[in-house]
Amino acid sequence: MIYKTAKVIASLLIKHNYLVDDDRDLFEYGFFLVLSQLIYSSICLILGLFLGCILECIIFYIAFNLLRKYSGGFHASTELRCFIISTLSIFCSVVFISKMNFFVSDIGFSILLFITSMVIVVFSPLDTKEKPLSKDERKKYRKYSLIVLGIMLIVCIVGFCYVKVLAYPILTAIILESIFLLLGKLKKIYLINRSKSLTTQ
Amino acid sequence: MSKSNKGIKEKLIKGIISCAEKSLKTNANSTTSGWGFQPEVPAKIKNFKK
């Protein structure tokens, strides 16, 4: 749906000579990226508005995007599946942020933060077959993702002591990214095993 | 279409194209597309790499 809309926009701009036909693929992808950000940020903001935690939602969205940018992780195989999974994960994250005060103790917060950060440290960066990384890129993005994670951990820990409005959304972003990294790793292992079994048959 | 409307339309279109270019630049220098689906990446995105 989003990609189809991006294709329509690119075609219209080519038709009216704002873009050249040689750049069609590039701008279809570019418009797809813009539309995706617009849609998912709107979903996050609307949910935040309904649940009364709009500031936390903005912090969560920025933190998650920063982590995801360099760490990568799971992507579903179709656009519809990805839309459903992304919307559901945003919904669960926003509900988690709004209710975290009631069911996450100090110890629970520390344990969650430690385990999920370790997952990111171990598995980051995780690429996809659609956008594979070279050895140099892997090294560079690992360094960047660890820097981002380190800054987030400091803000999260300081925030937990003084400004909870900062700590909860950042913890949620770290948890969600670690889940996507684990799912992405499992998917990669499954795909490798499947291709191995297909070649041996 | 009046001249001022045409000017606004031109600016809007240029803004949309510039937005797409910025997204391409960000995407070229990151691991993934972020939320949602990851389609096949066009080869020309290499031009946006730092």
Tab-separated table of N, CA and C in Angstrom, chain A residues 72-160:
chain	number	residue	atom	x	y	z
A	72	GLY	N	19.524	-2.198	13.120
A	72	GLY	CA	18.763	-3.017	12.167
A	72	GLY	C	17.821	-3.963	12.885
A	73	GLY	N	17.585	-5.134	12.281
A	73	GLY	CA	16.720	-6.119	12.915
A	73	GLY	C	15.659	-6.671	11.992
A	74	PHE	N	14.623	-7.221	12.619
A	74	PHE	CA	13.584	-7.963	11.892
A	74	PHE	C	12.775	-7.096	10.923
A	75	HIS	N	12.511	-7.669	9.747
A	75	HIS	CA	11.544	-7.100	8.806
A	75	HIS	C	10.680	-8.246	8.301
A	76	ALA	N	9.371	-8.037	8.229
A	76	ALA	CA	8.493	-9.091	7.699
A	76	ALA	C	8.665	-9.187	6.190
A	77	SER	N	8.203	-10.322	5.642
A	77	SER	CA	8.447	-10.553	4.211
A	77	SER	C	7.485	-9.807	3.291
A	78	THR	N	6.337	-9.365	3.820
A	78	THR	CA	5.430	-8.578	2.970
A	78	THR	C	5.121	-7.244	3.655
A	79	GLU	N	4.675	-6.302	2.838
A	79	GLU	CA	4.396	-4.964	3.370
A	79	GLU	C	3.232	-4.993	4.369
A	80	LEU	N	2.212	-5.796	4.069
A	80	LEU	CA	1.046	-5.866	4.955
A	80	LEU	C	1.436	-6.427	6.324
A	81	ARG	N	2.209	-7.518	6.293
A	81	ARG	CA	2.657	-8.129	7.554
A	81	ARG	C	3.485	-7.139	8.363
A	82	CYS	N	4.359	-6.426	7.666
A	82	CYS	CA	5.213	-5.463	8.343
A	82	CYS	C	4.374	-4.343	8.960
A	83	PHE	N	3.334	-3.918	8.229
A	83	PHE	CA	2.455	-2.855	8.732
A	83	PHE	C	1.753	-3.324	10.018
A	84	ILE	N	1.234	-4.560	9.972
A	84	ILE	CA	0.517	-5.091	11.144
A	84	ILE	C	1.477	-5.218	12.330
A	85	ILE	N	2.650	-5.806	12.088
A	85	ILE	CA	3.618	-6.008	13.181
A	85	ILE	C	4.090	-4.664	13.748
A	86	SER	N	4.393	-3.702	12.850
A	86	SER	CA	4.868	-2.398	13.320
A	86	SER	C	3.788	-1.678	14.133
A	87	THR	N	2.544	-1.694	13.611
A	87	THR	CA	1.454	-1.006	14.321
A	87	THR	C	1.209	-1.653	15.680
A	88	LEU	N	1.198	-2.997	15.693
A	88	LEU	CA	0.991	-3.709	16.962
A	88	LEU	C	2.113	-3.416	17.949
A	89	SER	N	3.360	-3.383	17.442
A	89	SER	CA	4.482	-3.144	18.359
A	89	SER	C	4.464	-1.705	18.882
A	90	ILE	N	4.034	-0.755	18.036
A	90	ILE	CA	3.914	0.626	18.531
A	90	ILE	C	2.821	0.684	19.599
A	91	PHE	N	1.688	0.002	19.318
A	91	PHE	CA	0.572	0.000	20.271
A	91	PHE	C	1.010	-0.591	21.626
A	92	CYS	N	1.649	-1.766	21.565
A	92	CYS	CA	2.094	-2.418	22.809
A	92	CYS	C	3.106	-1.530	23.552
A	93	SER	N	4.008	-0.890	22.796
A	93	SER	CA	5.015	-0.043	23.423
A	93	SER	C	4.382	1.145	24.134
A	94	VAL	N	3.407	1.782	23.457
A	94	VAL	CA	2.761	2.961	24.055
A	94	VAL	C	1.982	2.564	25.309
A	95	VAL	N	1.272	1.409	25.243
A	95	VAL	CA	0.537	0.930	26.425
A	95	VAL	C	1.537	0.625	27.543
A	96	PHE	N	2.657	-0.028	27.178
A	96	PHE	CA	3.696	-0.378	28.162
A	96	PHE	C	4.240	0.883	28.842
A	97	ILE	N	4.500	1.923	28.024
A	97	ILE	CA	5.034	3.182	28.584
A	97	ILE	C	4.022	3.788	29.556
A	98	SER	N	2.750	3.798	29.144
A	98	SER	CA	1.744	4.466	29.976
A	98	SER	C	1.455	3.716	31.280
A	99	LYS	N	1.725	2.392	31.284
A	99	LYS	CA	1.414	1.605	32.494
A	99	LYS	C	2.669	1.181	33.263
A	100	MET	N	3.836	1.544	32.758
A	100	MET	CA	5.085	1.056	33.350
A	100	MET	C	5.223	1.402	34.831
A	101	ASN	N	4.724	2.568	35.180
A	101	ASN	CA	4.778	3.032	36.566
A	101	ASN	C	4.190	2.017	37.544
A	102	PHE	N	3.139	1.294	37.055
A	102	PHE	CA	2.394	0.407	37.962
A	102	PHE	C	3.018	-0.984	38.097
A	103	PHE	N	3.672	-1.460	37.031
A	103	PHE	CA	4.109	-2.853	37.143
A	103	PHE	C	5.602	-3.103	36.953
A	104	VAL	N	6.413	-2.057	36.859
A	104	VAL	CA	7.861	-2.304	36.782
A	104	VAL	C	8.532	-1.709	38.019
A	105	SER	N	9.082	-2.626	38.842
A	105	SER	CA	9.779	-2.171	40.059
A	105	SER	C	11.181	-1.684	39.696
A	106	ASP	N	11.883	-1.155	40.683
A	106	ASP	CA	13.258	-0.674	40.444
A	106	ASP	C	14.160	-1.807	39.974
A	107	ILE	N	13.998	-2.983	40.636
A	107	ILE	CA	14.839	-4.136	40.265
A	107	ILE	C	14.445	-4.625	38.871
A	108	GLY	N	13.143	-4.675	38.628
A	108	GLY	CA	12.643	-5.113	37.317
A	108	GLY	C	13.181	-4.217	36.209
A	109	PHE	N	13.182	-2.919	36.472
A	109	PHE	CA	13.693	-1.934	35.507
A	109	PHE	C	15.168	-2.218	35.195
A	110	SER	N	15.950	-2.444	36.253
A	110	SER	CA	17.391	-2.680	36.070
A	110	SER	C	17.637	-3.969	35.296
A	111	ILE	N	16.895	-5.036	35.659
A	111	ILE	CA	17.091	-6.338	34.985
A	111	ILE	C	16.721	-6.224	33.505
A	112	LEU	N	15.563	-5.607	33.244
A	112	LEU	CA	15.114	-5.438	31.853
A	112	LEU	C	16.138	-4.661	31.039
A	113	LEU	N	16.633	-3.575	31.637
A	113	LEU	CA	17.597	-2.717	30.947
A	113	LEU	C	18.884	-3.483	30.642
A	114	PHE	N	19.327	-4.287	31.610
A	114	PHE	CA	20.577	-5.029	31.436
A	114	PHE	C	20.434	-6.099	30.343
A	115	ILE	N	19.376	-6.925	30.459
A	115	ILE	CA	19.215	-8.045	29.508
A	115	ILE	C	19.039	-7.526	28.076
A	116	THR	N	18.151	-6.539	27.900
A	116	THR	CA	17.864	-6.065	26.543
A	116	THR	C	19.082	-5.338	25.935
A	117	SER	N	19.835	-4.636	26.776
A	117	SER	CA	21.050	-3.974	26.267
A	117	SER	C	22.062	-5.012	25.810
A	118	MET	N	22.153	-6.114	26.567
A	118	MET	CA	23.092	-7.188	26.200
A	118	MET	C	22.722	-7.793	24.844
A	119	VAL	N	21.415	-7.940	24.611
A	119	VAL	CA	20.959	-8.485	23.318
A	119	VAL	C	21.435	-7.569	22.195
A	120	ILE	N	21.306	-6.260	22.397
A	120	ILE	CA	21.738	-5.302	21.361
A	120	ILE	C	23.254	-5.372	21.183
A	121	VAL	N	23.983	-5.457	22.298
A	121	VAL	CA	25.451	-5.525	22.213
A	121	VAL	C	25.878	-6.775	21.434
A	122	VAL	N	25.207	-7.890	21.669
A	122	VAL	CA	25.603	-9.149	21.027
A	122	VAL	C	25.218	-9.177	19.534
A	123	PHE	N	24.001	-8.785	19.213
A	123	PHE	CA	23.501	-9.012	17.839
A	123	PHE	C	23.614	-7.824	16.875
A	124	SER	N	23.911	-6.655	17.364
A	124	SER	CA	23.926	-5.480	16.501
A	124	SER	C	25.233	-5.380	15.700
A	125	PRO	N	25.237	-5.015	14.428
A	125	PRO	CA	24.078	-4.704	13.585
A	125	PRO	C	23.591	-5.959	12.843
A	126	LEU	N	22.300	-6.004	12.591
A	126	LEU	CA	21.720	-7.153	11.894
A	126	LEU	C	21.103	-6.675	10.582
A	127	ASP	N	21.715	-7.081	9.485
A	127	ASP	CA	21.216	-6.616	8.177
A	127	ASP	C	20.162	-7.563	7.603
A	128	THR	N	19.629	-7.221	6.447
A	128	THR	CA	18.648	-8.073	5.766
A	128	THR	C	19.188	-8.410	4.380
A	129	LYS	N	18.565	-9.406	3.748
A	129	LYS	CA	19.058	-9.774	2.409
A	129	LYS	C	18.759	-8.666	1.388
A	130	GLU	N	17.759	-7.838	1.679
A	130	GLU	CA	17.437	-6.726	0.772
A	130	GLU	C	18.466	-5.601	0.893
A	131	LYS	N	19.098	-5.499	2.072
A	131	LYS	CA	20.075	-4.422	2.286
A	131	LYS	C	21.280	-5.000	3.042
A	132	PRO	N	22.059	-5.820	2.348
A	132	PRO	CA	23.203	-6.436	3.039
A	132	PRO	C	24.320	-5.425	3.328
A	133	LEU	N	25.048	-5.670	4.413
A	133	LEU	CA	26.133	-4.753	4.800
A	133	LEU	C	27.484	-5.346	4.432
A	134	SER	N	28.417	-4.484	4.041
A	134	SER	CA	29.780	-4.946	3.794
A	134	SER	C	30.488	-5.086	5.152
A	135	LYS	N	31.698	-5.645	5.123
A	135	LYS	CA	32.441	-5.857	6.377
A	135	LYS	C	32.721	-4.511	7.068
A	136	ASP	N	33.115	-3.524	6.257
A	136	ASP	CA	33.423	-2.198	6.805
A	136	ASP	C	32.184	-1.531	7.397
A	137	GLU	N	31.073	-1.659	6.656
A	137	GLU	CA	29.817	-1.056	7.145
A	137	GLU	C	29.389	-1.706	8.457
A	138	ARG	N	29.535	-3.032	8.505
A	138	ARG	CA	29.160	-3.764	9.723
A	138	ARG	C	29.939	-3.219	10.931
A	139	LYS	N	31.237	-3.020	10.707
A	139	LYS	CA	32.113	-2.529	11.774
A	139	LYS	C	31.695	-1.116	12.196
A	140	LYS	N	31.445	-0.279	11.155
A	140	LYS	CA	31.092	1.120	11.415
A	140	LYS	C	29.740	1.226	12.157
A	141	TYR	N	28.733	0.470	11.662
A	141	TYR	CA	27.405	0.577	12.276
A	141	TYR	C	27.358	-0.055	13.660
A	142	ARG	N	28.201	-1.056	13.887
A	142	ARG	CA	28.271	-1.644	15.230
A	142	ARG	C	28.775	-0.584	16.215
A	143	LYS	N	29.821	0.132	15.768
A	143	LYS	CA	30.391	1.180	16.622
A	143	LYS	C	29.322	2.240	16.918
A	144	TYR	N	28.620	2.694	15.863
A	144	TYR	CA	27.587	3.726	16.040
A	144	TYR	C	26.457	3.239	16.945
A	145	SER	N	26.030	1.982	16.734
A	145	SER	CA	24.903	1.501	17.544
A	145	SER	C	25.296	1.379	19.009
A	146	LEU	N	26.553	1.015	19.261
A	146	LEU	CA	26.993	0.918	20.662
A	146	LEU	C	27.101	2.311	21.296
A	147	ILE	N	27.521	3.302	20.507
A	147	ILE	CA	27.582	4.681	21.030
A	147	ILE	C	26.164	5.158	21.375
A	148	VAL	N	25.232	4.927	20.431
A	148	VAL	CA	23.830	5.348	20.673
A	148	VAL	C	23.278	4.643	21.912
A	149	LEU	N	23.538	3.328	21.997
A	149	LEU	CA	23.043	2.565	23.152
A	149	LEU	C	23.652	3.103	24.448
A	150	GLY	N	24.953	3.392	24.414
A	150	GLY	CA	25.631	3.903	25.609
A	150	GLY	C	25.008	5.216	26.077
A	151	ILE	N	24.773	6.132	25.139
A	151	ILE	CA	24.159	7.426	25.498
A	151	ILE	C	22.757	7.190	26.068
A	152	MET	N	22.015	6.282	25.419
A	152	MET	CA	20.649	6.009	25.890
A	152	MET	C	20.647	5.404	27.288
A	153	LEU	N	21.621	4.526	27.554
A	153	LEU	CA	21.698	3.907	28.887
A	153	LEU	C	21.951	4.970	29.955
A	154	ILE	N	22.851	5.903	29.635
A	154	ILE	CA	23.160	6.975	30.619
A	154	ILE	C	21.893	7.810	30.866
A	155	VAL	N	21.239	8.235	29.762
A	155	VAL	CA	20.022	9.063	29.903
A	155	VAL	C	18.944	8.285	30.662
A	156	CYS	N	18.839	6.987	30.354
A	156	CYS	CA	17.813	6.144	30.970
A	156	CYS	C	18.052	6.006	32.484
A	157	ILE	N	19.305	5.754	32.868
A	157	ILE	CA	19.609	5.557	34.292
A	157	ILE	C	19.447	6.873	35.063
A	158	VAL	N	19.997	7.958	34.487
A	158	VAL	CA	19.842	9.271	35.145
A	158	VAL	C	18.351	9.640	35.189
A	159	GLY	N	17.663	9.384	34.067
A	159	GLY	CA	16.228	9.679	33.999
A	159	GLY	C	15.427	8.902	35.021
A	160	PHE	N	15.813	7.640	35.264
A	160	PHE	CA	15.075	6.815	36.227
A	160	PHE	C	15.161	7.400	37.637
